[in-house]
Amino acid sequence: MQTADTLDVLRKQIAALNAGAGGSDLPGGPTIGLVPTMGALHDGHLTLVRRAREECDHVVASIFVNPTQFGPGEDLDAYPRQLQADAEMLAAEGCDILWAPSAAEMYPDGFVSSISVTGVSEGLCGADRPGHFDGVATVVCKLFHQVRPTHAFFGEKDFQQLAVIRAMARDLDLMEPHVRSIIGVSTVREPDGLAMSSRNRYLSEDDRASAAALPRAMKAAIANMEDGKDVTATLADLRTELFAAGFAKIDYAVLADSASLAPLAALGDRAARLLVAARIGGVDGSTRLIDNMAVG
Ligand code: PAF
């Protein structure tokens, strides 16, 4: 596996990948799968790399703890960083290039641009984390330009993020003939059902055990809604169950339209999703966990 920490080196490595298979990044050339990450890799990330490996000729993973998607008082400084261990995991999965720029390389002095996606970015995590999705959309747009992938792979655990990235790529004409496909990959879970996340490592042993109540309560709520129980009452029961399990704060627990992410008061014909963000640990819930599941 090659590593690049400057754009200059990355561009040469990407050009060599394209030239090696006798083509360009336009149709007919080799396929390049991009797996954007912030590092502290776990099996959820490696599942994306494996999927990219299966579907593409070459795989590029990025590791960049993107400062612009963290708000004041969020965990930017505490976010786990383990570049060497991550690089070893990526190499073992057959990744071709690790793109690991510094913040100064990604956002050089004088950087003044930002991409703002409205609509799908506005509720849920967007309401609790102002500016978060602008940071995500901006860095992912830059990654698409830097790597010029034909395919990009993201976890469905960050369901709203995936919707924001799809909207950004569509609206800014980054799709065909450039990016042919943005692929959402099912959430990878621990044996007790907790969605894998780099932030799970913040949890104490007790909070980690309590956190398993989140997917359990969500599954129970989904079963109830599918059985015809009133959505508002079901969501209220879900909140009660999470507080009883030790969650300190629930940022949202919403049934939403899977495409627009607009809240739904009842199940209907359109695909629906249950999305929850809840905080656990410390006095006021220092670790924020998110999860989502299909309903119906
Ligand atoms: O999901 C993440 O790890 C990040 O939000 C992403 C997509 C790599 C952008 O920084």
Tab-separated table of C-alpha atoms and ligand atoms in Angstrom:
chain	number	residue	atom	x	y	z
A	1	MET	CA	0.000	0.000	0.000
A	2	GLN	CA	1.235	3.479	-0.851
A	3	THR	CA	0.630	6.412	1.472
A	4	ALA	CA	0.207	10.045	0.448
A	5	ASP	CA	0.129	13.012	2.779
A	6	THR	CA	0.376	15.731	0.134
A	7	LEU	CA	-1.932	16.372	-2.795
A	8	ASP	CA	1.017	16.388	-5.143
A	9	VAL	CA	2.023	12.838	-4.184
A	10	LEU	CA	-1.600	11.639	-4.200
A	11	ARG	CA	-2.191	12.955	-7.721
A	12	LYS	CA	0.876	11.103	-9.030
A	13	GLN	CA	-0.240	7.889	-7.334
A	14	ILE	CA	-3.795	8.194	-8.710
A	15	ALA	CA	-2.436	8.958	-12.193
A	16	ALA	CA	-0.288	5.805	-11.977
A	17	LEU	CA	-3.332	3.718	-10.989
A	18	ASN	CA	-5.249	5.063	-13.976
A	19	ALA	CA	-2.321	4.708	-16.367
A	20	GLY	CA	-1.481	1.214	-15.082
A	21	ALA	CA	-4.753	-0.216	-16.299
A	22	GLY	CA	-4.410	1.635	-19.554
A	23	GLY	CA	-7.115	4.210	-19.112
A	24	SER	CA	-8.365	7.324	-17.397
A	25	ASP	CA	-11.031	7.914	-14.748
A	26	LEU	CA	-13.631	8.272	-17.488
A	27	PRO	CA	-15.675	5.237	-18.647
A	28	GLY	CA	-13.408	2.514	-19.976
A	29	GLY	CA	-10.637	3.164	-17.444
A	30	PRO	CA	-10.083	1.238	-14.236
A	31	THR	CA	-12.537	1.660	-11.391
A	32	ILE	CA	-11.328	3.328	-8.199
A	33	GLY	CA	-13.294	2.879	-4.979
A	34	LEU	CA	-12.921	5.604	-2.360
A	35	VAL	CA	-13.573	4.889	1.326
A	36	PRO	CA	-13.510	8.195	3.230
A	37	THR	CA	-12.878	7.836	6.985
A	38	MET	CA	-11.685	9.760	10.004
A	39	GLY	CA	-9.541	6.808	11.124
A	40	ALA	CA	-9.734	4.845	14.397
A	41	LEU	CA	-10.831	2.066	12.088
A	42	HIS	CA	-13.096	-0.775	13.158
A	43	ASP	CA	-14.824	-3.586	11.339
A	44	GLY	CA	-17.465	-1.187	10.016
A	45	HIS	CA	-14.801	0.705	8.072
A	46	LEU	CA	-13.045	-2.475	6.988
A	47	THR	CA	-16.349	-3.791	5.639
A	48	LEU	CA	-16.458	-0.713	3.370
A	49	VAL	CA	-12.892	-1.410	2.222
A	50	ARG	CA	-13.750	-5.071	1.516
A	51	ARG	CA	-16.808	-4.016	-0.466
A	52	ALA	CA	-14.699	-1.522	-2.451
A	53	ARG	CA	-12.105	-4.265	-3.029
A	54	GLU	CA	-14.822	-6.574	-4.402
A	55	GLU	CA	-16.380	-3.969	-6.679
A	56	CYS	CA	-13.422	-1.922	-7.912
A	57	ASP	CA	-10.039	-2.419	-9.565
A	58	HIS	CA	-8.334	-0.169	-7.005
A	59	VAL	CA	-9.140	1.050	-3.500
A	60	VAL	CA	-8.184	4.377	-1.944
A	61	ALA	CA	-8.992	5.021	1.727
A	62	SER	CA	-8.709	8.455	3.267
A	63	ILE	CA	-8.038	9.186	6.910
A	64	PHE	CA	-8.647	12.791	7.886
A	65	VAL	CA	-10.138	14.012	11.161
A	66	ASN	CA	-11.965	16.878	9.531
A	67	PRO	CA	-11.975	19.924	11.857
A	68	THR	CA	-14.741	21.737	9.959
A	69	GLN	CA	-17.356	19.126	10.852
A	70	PHE	CA	-16.801	19.471	14.611
A	71	GLY	CA	-18.607	22.244	16.490
A	72	PRO	CA	-17.260	24.215	19.453
A	73	GLY	CA	-17.114	21.956	22.529
A	74	GLU	CA	-17.291	18.756	20.444
A	75	ASP	CA	-14.669	15.992	20.560
A	76	LEU	CA	-12.211	17.148	17.844
A	77	ASP	CA	-9.197	17.067	20.196
A	78	ALA	CA	-10.262	13.837	21.895
A	79	TYR	CA	-11.141	12.045	18.636
A	80	PRO	CA	-9.007	8.864	18.562
A	81	ARG	CA	-5.989	9.009	16.235
A	82	GLN	CA	-3.961	5.838	15.462
A	83	LEU	CA	-2.573	6.295	11.957
A	84	GLN	CA	0.032	3.508	12.126
A	85	ALA	CA	-2.445	0.858	13.334
A	86	ASP	CA	-5.029	2.044	10.784
A	87	ALA	CA	-2.478	1.862	7.957
A	88	GLU	CA	-1.642	-1.728	8.897
A	89	MET	CA	-5.342	-2.699	8.837
A	90	LEU	CA	-5.865	-1.064	5.443
A	91	ALA	CA	-2.779	-2.726	3.973
A	92	ALA	CA	-3.992	-6.115	5.240
A	93	GLU	CA	-7.320	-5.528	3.424
A	94	GLY	CA	-5.542	-4.859	0.137
A	95	CYS	CA	-6.057	-1.091	0.018
A	96	ASP	CA	-3.877	0.460	-2.725
A	97	ILE	CA	-3.479	4.018	-1.447
A	98	LEU	CA	-3.926	5.622	1.964
A	99	TRP	CA	-4.591	9.353	1.610
A	100	ALA	CA	-3.809	10.962	4.972
A	101	PRO	CA	-3.430	14.727	4.562
A	102	SER	CA	-2.737	17.187	7.386
A	103	ALA	CA	-5.303	19.898	8.163
A	104	ALA	CA	-2.955	22.451	6.537
A	105	GLU	CA	-2.824	20.354	3.351
A	106	MET	CA	-6.617	20.026	3.195
A	107	TYR	CA	-7.345	23.618	4.260
A	108	PRO	CA	-4.332	25.759	3.304
A	109	ASP	CA	-4.010	29.302	4.642
A	110	GLY	CA	-6.668	31.481	3.042
A	111	PHE	CA	-9.185	28.654	2.543
A	112	VAL	CA	-12.600	30.393	2.539
A	113	SER	CA	-15.073	28.084	0.794
A	114	SER	CA	-17.855	25.931	2.178
A	115	ILE	CA	-20.627	23.803	0.686
A	116	SER	CA	-24.019	23.998	2.319
A	117	VAL	CA	-26.700	21.437	1.467
A	118	THR	CA	-30.184	22.486	2.574
A	119	GLY	CA	-33.233	20.220	3.029
A	120	VAL	CA	-31.951	16.793	4.090
A	121	SER	CA	-29.236	18.354	6.251
A	122	GLU	CA	-31.535	20.519	8.330
A	123	GLY	CA	-33.283	18.288	10.899
A	124	LEU	CA	-31.971	15.447	13.072
A	125	CYS	CA	-28.158	15.739	13.515
A	126	GLY	CA	-28.173	18.976	11.497
A	127	ALA	CA	-30.380	20.611	14.137
A	128	ASP	CA	-28.169	19.438	17.021
A	129	ARG	CA	-24.833	20.074	15.321
A	130	PRO	CA	-25.001	23.394	13.419
A	131	GLY	CA	-22.459	23.526	10.584
A	132	HIS	CA	-21.626	19.820	10.862
A	133	PHE	CA	-22.976	18.844	7.456
A	134	ASP	CA	-21.390	21.869	5.757
A	135	GLY	CA	-18.050	20.510	6.984
A	136	VAL	CA	-18.900	16.992	5.787
A	137	ALA	CA	-20.146	18.136	2.360
A	138	THR	CA	-17.121	20.369	1.826
A	139	VAL	CA	-14.519	17.773	2.720
A	140	VAL	CA	-16.227	14.966	0.787
A	141	CYS	CA	-16.484	17.225	-2.288
A	142	LYS	CA	-12.756	17.921	-1.953
A	143	LEU	CA	-12.006	14.191	-1.529
A	144	PHE	CA	-13.985	13.414	-4.686
A	145	HIS	CA	-11.951	15.990	-6.627
A	146	GLN	CA	-8.652	14.869	-5.116
A	147	VAL	CA	-9.080	11.106	-5.614
A	148	ARG	CA	-11.453	11.176	-8.629
A	149	PRO	CA	-13.089	7.867	-7.639
A	150	THR	CA	-15.540	5.996	-9.839
A	151	HIS	CA	-17.255	4.595	-6.725
A	152	ALA	CA	-17.495	5.885	-3.152
A	153	PHE	CA	-18.496	3.818	-0.124
A	154	PHE	CA	-20.155	5.124	3.052
A	155	GLY	CA	-21.739	3.390	6.051
A	156	GLU	CA	-25.503	3.596	6.434
A	157	LYS	CA	-24.957	4.156	10.152
A	158	ASP	CA	-24.549	7.829	9.225
A	159	PHE	CA	-27.793	7.740	7.250
A	160	GLN	CA	-28.334	11.501	7.130
A	161	GLN	CA	-24.689	12.061	6.138
A	162	LEU	CA	-25.178	9.670	3.225
A	163	ALA	CA	-28.280	11.615	2.097
A	164	VAL	CA	-26.366	14.921	2.327
A	165	ILE	CA	-23.415	13.535	0.331
A	166	ARG	CA	-25.721	12.123	-2.356
A	167	ALA	CA	-27.495	15.492	-2.675
A	168	MET	CA	-24.189	17.390	-2.810
A	169	ALA	CA	-22.704	15.083	-5.474
A	170	ARG	CA	-25.876	15.229	-7.575
A	171	ASP	CA	-26.280	19.010	-7.325
A	172	LEU	CA	-22.622	19.814	-8.023
A	173	ASP	CA	-22.459	17.503	-11.073
A	174	LEU	CA	-19.932	15.165	-9.513
A	175	MET	CA	-21.786	12.057	-10.669
A	176	GLU	CA	-21.510	10.295	-14.072
A	177	PRO	CA	-19.226	10.332	-15.934
A	178	HIS	CA	-17.092	11.011	-12.836
A	179	VAL	CA	-18.437	9.239	-9.746
A	180	ARG	CA	-20.584	6.432	-11.128
A	181	SER	CA	-22.012	5.265	-7.840
A	182	ILE	CA	-22.228	6.283	-4.178
A	183	ILE	CA	-22.792	3.072	-2.280
A	184	GLY	CA	-24.394	2.928	1.171
A	185	VAL	CA	-23.274	-0.150	3.101
A	186	SER	CA	-25.396	-1.697	5.891
A	187	THR	CA	-24.399	-0.860	9.456
A	188	VAL	CA	-22.003	-3.337	11.029
A	189	ARG	CA	-22.999	-4.256	14.599
A	190	GLU	CA	-21.363	-5.688	17.699
A	191	PRO	CA	-22.725	-9.093	18.839
A	192	ASP	CA	-25.155	-7.325	21.232
A	193	GLY	CA	-26.482	-5.157	18.378
A	194	LEU	CA	-24.709	-1.860	19.122
A	195	ALA	CA	-23.704	-0.172	15.857
A	196	MET	CA	-19.910	-0.072	15.486
A	197	SER	CA	-18.517	3.441	15.932
A	198	SER	CA	-15.113	4.937	16.670
A	199	ARG	CA	-16.856	6.788	19.516
A	200	ASN	CA	-17.892	3.539	21.287
A	201	ARG	CA	-14.406	3.489	22.779
A	202	TYR	CA	-15.331	6.562	24.881
A	203	LEU	CA	-17.838	4.407	26.817
A	204	SER	CA	-17.063	3.035	30.289
A	205	GLU	CA	-17.704	-0.680	30.780
A	206	ASP	CA	-21.075	0.013	32.442
A	207	ASP	CA	-22.160	2.516	29.789
A	208	ARG	CA	-21.070	0.150	27.047
A	209	ALA	CA	-23.340	-2.541	28.530
A	210	SER	CA	-26.239	-0.048	28.830
A	211	ALA	CA	-25.717	1.208	25.278
A	212	ALA	CA	-26.974	-2.122	23.885
A	213	ALA	CA	-30.436	-0.946	24.969
A	214	LEU	CA	-30.422	1.437	22.004
A	215	PRO	CA	-30.682	-1.110	19.153
A	216	ARG	CA	-32.838	-3.366	21.358
A	217	ALA	CA	-35.375	-0.618	22.056
A	218	MET	CA	-35.340	0.459	18.410
A	219	LYS	CA	-36.113	-3.080	17.227
A	220	ALA	CA	-38.974	-3.328	19.720
A	221	ALA	CA	-40.344	0.051	18.566
A	222	ILE	CA	-40.166	-1.051	14.928
A	223	ALA	CA	-42.015	-4.281	15.697
A	224	ASN	CA	-44.731	-2.258	17.474
A	225	MET	CA	-45.098	0.260	14.628
A	226	GLU	CA	-45.237	-2.553	12.084
A	227	ASP	CA	-47.969	-4.158	14.221
A	228	GLY	CA	-49.987	-0.961	13.865
A	229	LYS	CA	-49.204	0.749	17.194
A	230	ASP	CA	-49.461	4.544	17.107
A	231	VAL	CA	-46.133	6.093	16.062
A	232	THR	CA	-46.159	8.937	18.633
A	233	ALA	CA	-46.943	6.548	21.491
A	234	THR	CA	-44.265	4.116	20.295
A	235	LEU	CA	-41.616	6.828	20.138
A	236	ALA	CA	-42.595	7.967	23.655
A	237	ASP	CA	-42.159	4.367	24.916
A	238	LEU	CA	-38.781	4.184	23.158
A	239	ARG	CA	-37.613	7.327	24.952
A	240	THR	CA	-38.823	5.971	28.313
A	241	GLU	CA	-36.969	2.711	27.718
A	242	LEU	CA	-33.729	4.513	26.832
A	243	PHE	CA	-33.880	6.728	29.935
A	244	ALA	CA	-34.579	3.627	32.067
A	245	ALA	CA	-31.503	1.955	30.549
A	246	GLY	CA	-29.275	4.869	31.623
A	247	PHE	CA	-29.276	7.256	28.650
A	248	ALA	CA	-29.017	10.844	29.919
A	249	LYS	CA	-30.394	12.741	26.919
A	250	ILE	CA	-32.201	11.912	23.699
A	251	ASP	CA	-31.423	14.403	20.934
A	252	TYR	CA	-34.050	12.863	18.670
A	253	ALA	CA	-36.057	9.690	18.151
A	254	VAL	CA	-37.905	10.118	14.879
A	255	LEU	CA	-39.728	8.098	12.240
A	256	ALA	CA	-38.774	9.696	8.925
A	257	ASP	CA	-39.249	9.312	5.196
A	258	SER	CA	-36.107	7.410	4.050
A	259	ALA	CA	-35.512	9.730	1.087
A	260	SER	CA	-36.400	13.235	2.319
A	261	LEU	CA	-35.818	12.518	6.040
A	262	ALA	CA	-39.004	14.491	6.776
A	263	PRO	CA	-40.684	13.262	9.995
A	264	LEU	CA	-43.633	10.892	9.586
A	265	ALA	CA	-46.573	10.630	11.980
A	266	ALA	CA	-47.646	7.256	10.575
A	267	LEU	CA	-46.346	4.438	8.413
A	268	GLY	CA	-47.541	4.689	4.798
A	269	ASP	CA	-46.518	3.479	1.373
A	270	ARG	CA	-43.153	5.239	1.310
A	271	ALA	CA	-39.980	3.659	2.751
A	272	ALA	CA	-39.524	4.780	6.355
A	273	ARG	CA	-36.607	4.837	8.766
A	274	LEU	CA	-36.366	5.064	12.546
A	275	LEU	CA	-33.481	7.370	13.492
A	276	VAL	CA	-32.218	7.997	17.027
A	277	ALA	CA	-29.442	10.072	18.586
A	278	ALA	CA	-28.993	9.625	22.339
A	279	ARG	CA	-26.338	10.532	24.883
A	280	ILE	CA	-24.904	8.307	27.567
A	281	GLY	CA	-22.058	8.560	30.104
A	282	GLY	CA	-20.878	11.282	32.466
A	283	VAL	CA	-23.392	13.584	34.158
A	284	ASP	CA	-25.183	14.844	31.060
A	285	GLY	CA	-24.361	12.121	28.539
A	286	SER	CA	-20.850	12.755	27.260
A	287	THR	CA	-21.008	10.222	24.413
A	288	ARG	CA	-23.493	10.755	21.615
A	289	LEU	CA	-24.595	7.562	19.874
A	290	ILE	CA	-26.624	7.485	16.672
A	291	ASP	CA	-28.426	4.593	15.009
A	292	ASN	CA	-31.070	4.035	12.349
A	293	MET	CA	-33.073	1.100	11.027
A	294	ALA	CA	-35.503	0.501	8.196
A	295	VAL	CA	-39.183	0.279	9.161
A	296	GLY	CA	-41.802	-1.653	7.239
B	1	PAF	O1	-18.173	9.473	8.354
B	1	PAF	C1	-17.042	9.984	8.498
B	1	PAF	O2	-16.104	9.349	9.001
B	1	PAF	C2	-16.829	11.417	8.064
B	1	PAF	O3	-17.952	12.198	8.301
B	1	PAF	C3	-16.358	11.550	6.603
B	1	PAF	C4	-17.404	11.041	5.627
B	1	PAF	C5	-15.063	10.773	6.412
B	1	PAF	C6	-16.092	13.017	6.269
B	1	PAF	O4	-15.123	13.560	7.115
